[in-house]
Tab-separated table of C-alpha atoms in Angstrom:
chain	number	residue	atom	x	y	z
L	1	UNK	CA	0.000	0.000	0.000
L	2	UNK	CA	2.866	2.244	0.603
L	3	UNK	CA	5.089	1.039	-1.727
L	4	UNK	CA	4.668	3.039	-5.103
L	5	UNK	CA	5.414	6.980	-4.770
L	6	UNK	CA	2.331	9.424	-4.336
L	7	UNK	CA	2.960	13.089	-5.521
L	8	UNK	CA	4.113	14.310	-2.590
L	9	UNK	CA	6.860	11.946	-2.486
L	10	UNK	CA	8.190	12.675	-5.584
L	11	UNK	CA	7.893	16.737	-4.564
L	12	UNK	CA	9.807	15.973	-1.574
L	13	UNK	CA	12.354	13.610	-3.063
L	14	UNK	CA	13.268	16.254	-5.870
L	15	UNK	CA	13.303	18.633	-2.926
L	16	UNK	CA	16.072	16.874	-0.734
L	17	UNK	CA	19.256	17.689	-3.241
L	18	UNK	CA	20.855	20.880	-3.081
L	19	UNK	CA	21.343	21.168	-6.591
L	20	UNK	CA	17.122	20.902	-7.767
L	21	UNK	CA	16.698	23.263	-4.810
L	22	UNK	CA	19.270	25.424	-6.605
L	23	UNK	CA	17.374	24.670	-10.196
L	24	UNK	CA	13.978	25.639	-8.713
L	25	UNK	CA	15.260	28.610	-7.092
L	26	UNK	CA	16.688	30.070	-10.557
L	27	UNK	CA	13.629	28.678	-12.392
L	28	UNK	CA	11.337	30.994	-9.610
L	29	UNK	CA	12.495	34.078	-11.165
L	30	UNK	CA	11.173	33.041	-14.203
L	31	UNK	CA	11.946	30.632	-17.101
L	32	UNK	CA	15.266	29.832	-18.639
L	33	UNK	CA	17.175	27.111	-20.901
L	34	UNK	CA	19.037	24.318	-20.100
L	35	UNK	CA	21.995	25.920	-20.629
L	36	UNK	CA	21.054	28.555	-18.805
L	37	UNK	CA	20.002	26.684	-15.534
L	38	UNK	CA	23.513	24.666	-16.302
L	39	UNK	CA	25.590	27.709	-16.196
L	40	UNK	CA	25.740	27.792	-12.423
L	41	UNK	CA	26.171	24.514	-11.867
L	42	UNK	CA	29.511	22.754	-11.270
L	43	UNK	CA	28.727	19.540	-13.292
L	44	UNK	CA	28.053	18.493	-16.685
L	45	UNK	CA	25.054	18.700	-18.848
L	46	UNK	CA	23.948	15.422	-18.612
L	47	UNK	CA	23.665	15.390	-14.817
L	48	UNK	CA	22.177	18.479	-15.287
L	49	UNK	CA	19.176	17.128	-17.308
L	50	UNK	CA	19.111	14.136	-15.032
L	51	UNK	CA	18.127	16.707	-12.391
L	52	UNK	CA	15.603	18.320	-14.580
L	53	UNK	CA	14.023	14.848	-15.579
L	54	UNK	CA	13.658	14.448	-11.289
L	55	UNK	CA	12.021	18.008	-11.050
L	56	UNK	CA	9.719	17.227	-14.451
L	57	UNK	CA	8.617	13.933	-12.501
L	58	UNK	CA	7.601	15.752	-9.271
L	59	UNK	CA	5.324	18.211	-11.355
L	60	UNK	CA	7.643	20.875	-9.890
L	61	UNK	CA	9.224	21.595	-13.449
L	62	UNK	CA	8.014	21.201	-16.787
L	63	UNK	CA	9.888	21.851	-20.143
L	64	UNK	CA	8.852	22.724	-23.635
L	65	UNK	CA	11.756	22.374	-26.402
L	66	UNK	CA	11.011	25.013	-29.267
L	67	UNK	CA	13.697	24.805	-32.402
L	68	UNK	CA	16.841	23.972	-29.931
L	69	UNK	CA	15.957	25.620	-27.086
L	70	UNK	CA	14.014	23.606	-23.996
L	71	UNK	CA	12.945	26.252	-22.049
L	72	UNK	CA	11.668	25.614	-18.346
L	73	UNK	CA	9.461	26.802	-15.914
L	74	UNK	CA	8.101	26.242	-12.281
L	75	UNK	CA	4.716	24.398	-12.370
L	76	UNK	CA	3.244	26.396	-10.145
L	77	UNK	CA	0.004	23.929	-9.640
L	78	UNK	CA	2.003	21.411	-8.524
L	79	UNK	CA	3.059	22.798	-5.296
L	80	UNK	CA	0.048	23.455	-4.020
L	81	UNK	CA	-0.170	19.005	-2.208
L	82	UNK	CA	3.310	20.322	-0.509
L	83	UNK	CA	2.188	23.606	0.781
L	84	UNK	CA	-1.192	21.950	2.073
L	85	UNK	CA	0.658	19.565	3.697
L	86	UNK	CA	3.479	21.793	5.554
L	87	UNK	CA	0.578	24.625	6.175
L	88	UNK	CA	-1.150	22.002	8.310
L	89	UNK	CA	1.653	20.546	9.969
L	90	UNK	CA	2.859	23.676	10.503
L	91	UNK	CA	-0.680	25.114	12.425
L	92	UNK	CA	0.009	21.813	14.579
L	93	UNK	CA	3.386	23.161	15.017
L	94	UNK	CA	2.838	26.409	15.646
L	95	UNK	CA	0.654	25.320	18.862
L	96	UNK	CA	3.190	22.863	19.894
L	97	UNK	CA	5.901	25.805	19.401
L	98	UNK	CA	3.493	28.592	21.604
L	99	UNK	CA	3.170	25.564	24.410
L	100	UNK	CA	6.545	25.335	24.295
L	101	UNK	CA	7.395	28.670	24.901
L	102	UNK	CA	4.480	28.984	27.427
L	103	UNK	CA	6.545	26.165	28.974
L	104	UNK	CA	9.445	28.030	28.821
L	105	UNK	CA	8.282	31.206	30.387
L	106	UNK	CA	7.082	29.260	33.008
L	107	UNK	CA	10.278	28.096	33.552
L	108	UNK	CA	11.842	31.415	32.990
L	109	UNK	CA	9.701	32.956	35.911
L	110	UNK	CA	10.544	29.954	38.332
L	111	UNK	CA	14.093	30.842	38.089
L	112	UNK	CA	13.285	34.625	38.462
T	1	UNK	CA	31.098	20.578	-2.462
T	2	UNK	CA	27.319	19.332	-3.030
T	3	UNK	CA	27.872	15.744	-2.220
T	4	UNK	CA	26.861	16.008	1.214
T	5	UNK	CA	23.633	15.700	2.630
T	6	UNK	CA	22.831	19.048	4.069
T	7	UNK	CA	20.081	19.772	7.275
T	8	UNK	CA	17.673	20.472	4.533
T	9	UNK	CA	17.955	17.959	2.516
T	10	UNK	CA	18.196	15.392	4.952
T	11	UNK	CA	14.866	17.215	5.946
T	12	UNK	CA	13.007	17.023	2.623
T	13	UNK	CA	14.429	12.919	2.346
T	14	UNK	CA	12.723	12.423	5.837
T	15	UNK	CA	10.071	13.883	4.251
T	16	UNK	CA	9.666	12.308	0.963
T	17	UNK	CA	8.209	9.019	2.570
T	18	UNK	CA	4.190	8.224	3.652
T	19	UNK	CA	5.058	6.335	6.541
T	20	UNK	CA	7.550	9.122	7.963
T	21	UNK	CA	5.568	12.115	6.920
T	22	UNK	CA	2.251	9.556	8.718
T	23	UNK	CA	4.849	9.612	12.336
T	24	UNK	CA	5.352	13.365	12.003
T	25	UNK	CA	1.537	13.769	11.411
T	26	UNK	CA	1.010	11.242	15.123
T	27	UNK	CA	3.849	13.307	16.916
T	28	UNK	CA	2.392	16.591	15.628
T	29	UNK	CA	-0.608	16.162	17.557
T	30	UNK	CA	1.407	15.299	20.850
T	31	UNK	CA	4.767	13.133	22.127
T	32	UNK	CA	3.958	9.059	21.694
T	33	UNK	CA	5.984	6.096	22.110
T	34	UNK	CA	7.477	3.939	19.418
T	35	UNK	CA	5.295	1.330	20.360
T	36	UNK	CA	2.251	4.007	19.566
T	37	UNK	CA	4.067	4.852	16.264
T	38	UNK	CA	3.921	1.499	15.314
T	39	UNK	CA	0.310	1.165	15.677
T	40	UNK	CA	-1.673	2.045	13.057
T	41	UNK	CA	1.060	1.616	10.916
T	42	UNK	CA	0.919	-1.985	8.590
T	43	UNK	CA	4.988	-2.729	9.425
T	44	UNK	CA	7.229	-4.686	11.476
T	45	UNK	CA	8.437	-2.640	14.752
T	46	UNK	CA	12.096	-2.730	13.409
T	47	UNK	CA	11.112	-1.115	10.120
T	48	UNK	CA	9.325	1.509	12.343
T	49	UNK	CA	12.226	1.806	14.332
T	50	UNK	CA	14.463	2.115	10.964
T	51	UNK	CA	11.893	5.301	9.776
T	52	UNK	CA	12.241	6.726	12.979
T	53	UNK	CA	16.087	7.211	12.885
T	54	UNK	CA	15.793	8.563	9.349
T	55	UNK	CA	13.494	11.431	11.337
T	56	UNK	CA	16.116	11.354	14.013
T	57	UNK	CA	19.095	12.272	11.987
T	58	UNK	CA	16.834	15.055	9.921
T	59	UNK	CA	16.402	16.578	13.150
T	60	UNK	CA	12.747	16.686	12.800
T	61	UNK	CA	11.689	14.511	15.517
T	62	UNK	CA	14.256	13.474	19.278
T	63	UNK	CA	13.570	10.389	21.165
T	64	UNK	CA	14.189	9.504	24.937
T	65	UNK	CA	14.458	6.575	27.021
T	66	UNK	CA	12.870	6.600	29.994
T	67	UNK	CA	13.380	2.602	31.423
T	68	UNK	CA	11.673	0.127	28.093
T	69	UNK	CA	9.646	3.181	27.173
T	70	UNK	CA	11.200	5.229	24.111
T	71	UNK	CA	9.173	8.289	24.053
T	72	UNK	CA	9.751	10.347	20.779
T	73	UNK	CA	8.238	14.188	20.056
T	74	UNK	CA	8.419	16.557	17.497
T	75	UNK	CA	11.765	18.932	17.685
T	76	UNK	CA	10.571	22.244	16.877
T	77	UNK	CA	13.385	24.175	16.281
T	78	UNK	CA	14.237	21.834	13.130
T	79	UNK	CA	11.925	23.218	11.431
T	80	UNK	CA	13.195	26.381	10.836
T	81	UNK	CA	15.215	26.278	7.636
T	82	UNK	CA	12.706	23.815	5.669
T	83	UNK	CA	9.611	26.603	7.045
T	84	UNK	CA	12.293	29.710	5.668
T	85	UNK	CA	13.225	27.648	2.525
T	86	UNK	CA	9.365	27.346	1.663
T	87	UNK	CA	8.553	30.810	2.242
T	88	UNK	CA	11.038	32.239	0.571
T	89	UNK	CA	9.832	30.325	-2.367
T	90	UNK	CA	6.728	30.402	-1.846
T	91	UNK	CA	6.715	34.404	-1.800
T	92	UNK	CA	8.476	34.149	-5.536
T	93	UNK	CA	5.796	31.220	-6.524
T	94	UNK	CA	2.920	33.789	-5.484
T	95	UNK	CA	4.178	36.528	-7.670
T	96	UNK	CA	4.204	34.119	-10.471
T	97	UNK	CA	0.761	32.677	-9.741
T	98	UNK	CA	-0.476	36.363	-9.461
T	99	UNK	CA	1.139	37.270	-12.730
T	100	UNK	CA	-0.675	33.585	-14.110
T	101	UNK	CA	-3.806	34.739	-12.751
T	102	UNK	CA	-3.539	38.117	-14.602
T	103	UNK	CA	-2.204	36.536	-17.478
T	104	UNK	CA	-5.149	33.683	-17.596
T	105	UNK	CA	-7.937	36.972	-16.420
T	106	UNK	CA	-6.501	38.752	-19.186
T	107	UNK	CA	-7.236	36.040	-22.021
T	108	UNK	CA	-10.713	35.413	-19.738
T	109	UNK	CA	-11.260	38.849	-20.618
T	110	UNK	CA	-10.292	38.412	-24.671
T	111	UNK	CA	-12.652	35.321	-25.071
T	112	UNK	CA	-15.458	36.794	-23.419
């Protein structure tokens, strides 16, 4: 039941490498090339659309080759499983984090 | 120099599985054991115990023994780059979908 990847597994696994993070970062200031998402990038081309293919599968990405350019863009749809997700974690979180600190105020008085 | 796991990615890999992001969900809603973890969850205890130290060494969730009772909670403060990460994307994303929705309301307005 848990063994095939939902969406949100994909998102997060093409999240967790520094260099897609780095990809989707350039990519959220708009579209660019290959090349031009390869410029910054210590490593070759090839590992470079290896990356891409990652961020296509997630949803994150998508490309559209036009003469000899592939030009790509954030799918902006696609985020919105992972942002659901973290905004509802995070609302739990958020009332664990203002016990916490209620905790800790507590604490903070005591040693007043 | 990228081929070591940093916080955040080890944060997104912790997150990029059901049955780790289903613990977080538990241990969002309060500390449990690992026994409690295991519950509703269709695995052996040791693969449990084998998500739960992926969590561990993201930093998103600690664990304690207190005598046979491993009690494991949430760690807050973990949090904080993934939650900065996201919004700082998500503030770029938002300008894009804004400029989408203008861009879609615009050809809305053409095919009327």
């Amino acid at each position: 039941m848990l063994n095939y990847a939902t969406p949100l597994d994909l998102v997060f696994h093409a999240l967790a490498d520094p260099t897609r993070r780095a990809m989707l970062e350039r990519l959220s200031n708009g579209p660019a090339s290959v090349s031009e998402l390869a410029g910054p990038l210590a490593m070759s081309l090839p590992a470079v659309v290896q990356h891409l293919q990652v961020l296509e599968a997630s949803g994150l990405v998508r490309s559209e080759k036009a003469g000899r350019v592939r030009t790509c863009r954030i799918e902006p749809a696609a985020l919105g499983s992972v942002e659901r997700w973290i905004a509802e974690r995070q609302s739990n979180w958020d009332r664990r984090l203002d016990r916490l600190g209620d905790h800790l105020a507590g604490h903070e008085e005591e040693s007043d």
